[in-house]
Coordinates of C-alpha atoms in Angstrom, one line a residue:
Chain A
D574 CA -18.4 -10.1 0.8
T575 CA -15.9 -7.9 1.8
A576 CA -12.2 -9.6 1.3
V577 CA -10.4 -7.5 4.1
S578 CA -12.2 -5.3 6.6
Q579 CA -11.1 -3.0 9.1
T580 CA -13.5 -1.0 12.1
P581 CA -13.9 1.5 12.6
K582 CA -13.9 3.5 9.8
Y583 CA -14.3 6.6 11.5
L584 CA -12.8 7.5 14.6
V585 CA -12.1 10.3 16.8
T586 CA -10.5 10.6 20.2
Q587 CA -9.2 12.5 22.1
M588 CA -5.0 12.8 23.5
G589 CA -4.3 10.0 26.4
N590 CA -6.7 7.7 24.8
D591 CA -6.1 3.8 23.8
K592 CA -7.5 2.9 21.3
S593 CA -8.3 -0.6 18.6
I594 CA -8.3 -0.9 15.1
K595 CA -9.3 -4.1 14.0
C596 CA -8.7 -5.9 10.3
E597 CA -10.1 -9.5 9.3
Q598 CA -9.2 -10.8 5.9
N599 CA -11.5 -13.6 4.9
L600 CA -8.6 -14.8 1.9
G601 CA -6.7 -17.0 3.4
H602 CA -4.2 -15.2 2.6
D603 CA -0.7 -16.2 5.0
T604 CA 0.6 -12.5 5.9
M605 CA -1.3 -9.0 6.9
Y606 CA -0.3 -5.8 7.5
W607 CA -0.2 -2.7 9.3
Y608 CA 0.3 1.2 6.8
K609 CA 0.1 4.2 8.5
Q610 CA -1.3 6.5 5.1
D611 CA 0.2 10.9 6.5
S612 CA -1.3 14.0 5.5
K613 CA 0.2 13.9 2.5
K614 CA -0.7 10.2 0.7
F615 CA 3.2 8.9 2.1
L616 CA 2.4 5.5 2.4
K617 CA 4.5 3.7 5.2
I618 CA 4.6 0.6 6.9
M619 CA 3.9 -0.2 10.5
F620 CA 4.0 -4.1 11.2
S621 CA 3.7 -7.2 8.9
Y622 CA 2.4 -10.6 10.5
N623 CA 3.4 -14.3 8.5
N624 CA 0.8 -16.9 10.1
K625 CA 1.0 -14.7 13.9
E626 CA 4.0 -13.8 13.6
L627 CA 5.3 -11.0 13.1
I628 CA 8.1 -10.5 10.6
I629 CA 8.6 -6.6 9.7
N630 CA 8.2 -4.4 12.4
E631 CA 9.7 -0.7 11.1
T632 CA 10.6 2.4 13.6
V633 CA 7.4 2.5 15.2
P634 CA 6.7 4.1 18.6
N635 CA 5.8 0.9 21.1
R636 CA 2.8 2.9 21.5
F637 CA 1.9 0.9 18.7
S638 CA 0.7 -2.9 19.8
P639 CA -0.3 -5.0 17.0
K640 CA -1.8 -8.5 18.1
S641 CA -2.6 -11.4 15.3
P642 CA -5.0 -14.2 17.1
D643 CA -5.1 -16.3 14.1
K644 CA -3.7 -15.6 10.4
A645 CA -6.8 -14.6 10.2
H646 CA -6.8 -10.9 12.1
L647 CA -4.7 -8.4 12.6
N648 CA -5.3 -5.8 15.3
L649 CA -3.4 -2.6 15.9
H650 CA -3.9 -1.1 19.3
I651 CA -2.5 2.1 20.1
N652 CA -2.1 3.1 23.7
S653 CA -1.6 7.4 24.5
L654 CA -3.1 8.5 21.4
E655 CA -1.0 11.5 20.5
L656 CA -1.4 14.7 17.7
G657 CA 0.8 13.2 15.5
D658 CA -0.8 9.5 15.4
S659 CA -3.9 11.2 13.2
A660 CA -3.8 9.7 9.9
V661 CA -5.3 6.7 8.2
Y662 CA -4.5 3.5 8.7
F663 CA -5.1 0.3 6.1
C664 CA -4.4 -3.3 6.7
A665 CA -3.3 -5.0 3.6
S666 CA -3.9 -9.1 3.5
S667 CA -1.6 -11.1 0.3
Q668 CA 0.0 -14.7 0.1
I669 CA 3.5 -14.2 -0.3
Q670 CA 4.4 -17.6 -2.7
T671 CA 8.4 -18.3 -2.6
F672 CA 10.3 -16.7 1.1
S673 CA 11.5 -14.2 -1.1
E674 CA 8.8 -13.1 -3.1
N675 CA 5.7 -10.9 -3.0
T676 CA 2.6 -10.9 -4.6
E677 CA -0.6 -8.8 -5.2
A678 CA -1.9 -7.4 -1.9
F679 CA -5.5 -6.7 -0.7
F680 CA -5.8 -3.7 1.2
G681 CA -8.9 -2.6 3.4
Q682 CA -10.7 0.8 3.3
G683 CA -9.0 2.4 5.8
T684 CA -9.5 3.9 9.0
R685 CA -9.2 7.5 9.8
L686 CA -8.4 8.3 13.2
T687 CA -8.4 12.0 14.2
V688 CA -6.6 12.8 17.8
V689 CA -8.5 15.8 19.2
Chain B
S1108 CA 14.4 1.3 3.5
Q1109 CA 13.1 -0.2 0.1
Q1110 CA 10.6 2.4 -1.3
G1111 CA 9.5 3.2 -4.9
E1112 CA 9.5 7.1 -5.7
E1113 CA 6.9 7.8 -8.3
D1114 CA 7.4 10.6 -10.4
P1115 CA 5.6 13.7 -11.0
Q1116 CA 4.3 14.1 -8.0
A1117 CA 0.9 15.3 -10.1
L1118 CA -0.2 15.0 -13.7
S1119 CA -3.5 16.5 -14.8
I1120 CA -4.5 15.6 -18.4
Q1121 CA -7.2 15.4 -21.2
E1122 CA -9.6 12.3 -21.3
G1123 CA -8.7 10.7 -23.9
E1124 CA -4.7 11.2 -23.7
N1125 CA -2.4 8.8 -22.7
A1126 CA -0.5 9.5 -18.9
T1127 CA 3.1 8.0 -17.7
M1128 CA 4.1 7.5 -14.2
N1129 CA 7.7 6.0 -13.3
C1130 CA 9.0 5.0 -10.3
S1131 CA 12.5 4.7 -9.7
Y1132 CA 14.3 2.4 -6.1
K1133 CA 17.3 2.4 -4.7
T1134 CA 18.6 -1.5 -4.8
S1135 CA 17.9 -4.9 -6.6
I1136 CA 14.2 -5.9 -6.8
N1137 CA 12.4 -8.9 -7.3
N1138 CA 9.6 -7.2 -8.5
L1139 CA 7.8 -4.5 -9.0
Q1140 CA 3.9 -3.8 -8.0
W1141 CA 1.4 -0.7 -9.4
Y1142 CA -1.3 -0.1 -7.8
R1143 CA -3.6 3.0 -7.6
Q1144 CA -5.7 4.6 -4.9
N1145 CA -8.7 6.3 -5.0
S1146 CA -10.3 8.9 -3.2
G1147 CA -11.0 7.8 1.0
R1148 CA -10.7 3.8 -0.3
G1149 CA -7.8 1.2 0.1
L1150 CA -5.0 0.8 -2.6
V1151 CA -6.4 -1.6 -5.4
H1152 CA -3.3 -4.2 -7.2
L1153 CA -3.4 -2.6 -10.6
I1154 CA -0.3 -5.1 -11.7
L1155 CA 2.8 -6.9 -11.1
I1156 CA 5.7 -8.0 -13.4
R1157 CA 8.7 -9.9 -12.8
S1158 CA 12.3 -8.5 -11.9
N1159 CA 13.9 -10.7 -15.4
E1160 CA 10.5 -9.2 -17.8
R1161 CA 10.6 -5.9 -19.2
E1162 CA 7.1 -5.0 -20.5
K1163 CA 3.6 -6.3 -18.9
H1164 CA 0.4 -5.2 -20.7
S1165 CA -3.2 -5.1 -18.6
G1166 CA -6.1 -3.6 -20.9
R1167 CA -5.1 -0.2 -21.0
L1168 CA -2.2 -0.2 -19.2
R1169 CA 1.4 -1.0 -20.3
V1170 CA 3.9 -1.5 -16.8
T1171 CA 7.9 -1.5 -18.5
L1172 CA 10.9 -2.6 -15.9
D1173 CA 14.3 -1.2 -16.6
T1174 CA 16.9 -2.6 -13.8
S1175 CA 19.6 -0.9 -14.8
K1176 CA 18.0 2.3 -14.5
K1177 CA 16.3 0.9 -11.7
S1178 CA 13.3 2.3 -12.9
S1179 CA 10.0 1.4 -13.8
S1180 CA 7.0 3.3 -15.6
L1181 CA 3.3 2.8 -15.9
L1182 CA 1.8 4.2 -18.9
I1183 CA -2.1 4.3 -19.9
T1184 CA -3.3 5.0 -22.8
A1185 CA -7.1 6.5 -23.2
S1186 CA -6.9 8.0 -20.3
R1187 CA -10.4 8.1 -18.6
A1188 CA -11.6 10.8 -15.7
A1189 CA -12.3 7.6 -13.6
D1190 CA -8.0 6.9 -14.0
T1191 CA -8.7 9.9 -11.4
A1192 CA -6.6 8.3 -8.3
S1193 CA -3.3 8.8 -6.8
Y1194 CA -1.5 5.5 -8.1
F1195 CA 2.0 4.2 -6.2
C1196 CA 4.7 1.3 -7.3
A1197 CA 5.6 -1.4 -4.7
P1198 CA 8.8 -2.2 -5.2
G1199 CA 9.4 -6.0 -3.8
T1200 CA 12.2 -6.6 -1.9
S1201 CA 12.5 -8.4 1.5
Y1202 CA 10.1 -11.4 2.4
G1203 CA 6.7 -9.8 4.1
K1204 CA 7.9 -6.5 3.0
L1205 CA 5.5 -4.2 0.5
T1206 CA 6.9 -0.6 0.5
F1207 CA 4.8 2.3 -1.0
G1208 CA 5.8 5.9 -1.5
Q1209 CA 3.7 8.9 -2.1
G1210 CA 2.5 8.6 -5.1
T1211 CA 1.3 10.6 -8.4
I1212 CA -1.8 12.0 -8.2
L1213 CA -3.6 11.7 -11.6
T1214 CA -6.2 14.0 -12.4
V1215 CA -8.1 13.3 -15.8
H1216 CA -10.5 15.9 -16.8
P1217 CA -13.2 15.1 -19.1

């Protein structure tokens, strides 16, 4: 069984469209993340959720809206897509054991988004 | 934001040689993690070292941490072609915030 799965794997869409990427983890983790990896391989955190509550929201345009219906799912909805949104988006999860300590994170395989 | 900066950006070696990658960070940390990313795949956790540890081993991996210099190194001994990947460090600070840099691209030639 895949621990962290995201769909779709590839997404090609036109500028101005709205799209969603889904993420599910079956590890029982409390914390989930969304990352964006650009063409230079720089991996930037976008959001972090713990038990369905938003705890980290980096400076991401409000066209990006994460939604966590339960702690096993964290979906990413993107409105009015722009060329600069083209990147690989990764979902991840981890179990934070103490308030201040991050532990091992498990990543999905990524969604390659291409905006044309 | 607190993120690791990996150095060098790219490293090319022959199979059997050792590979050393470095990570520097700016503020106090609780722990530091290293991850590997194969081309087109997600990151895979390699090792976690806590702030009160100086060295940790896992198979052919050796990680050191110097909190006074705010730096860490990852050594891969007797490298193999299968070790070809990007390697990222992630300094652990704030709750729920796992941040990465640009990584070191390691190429191991057979």
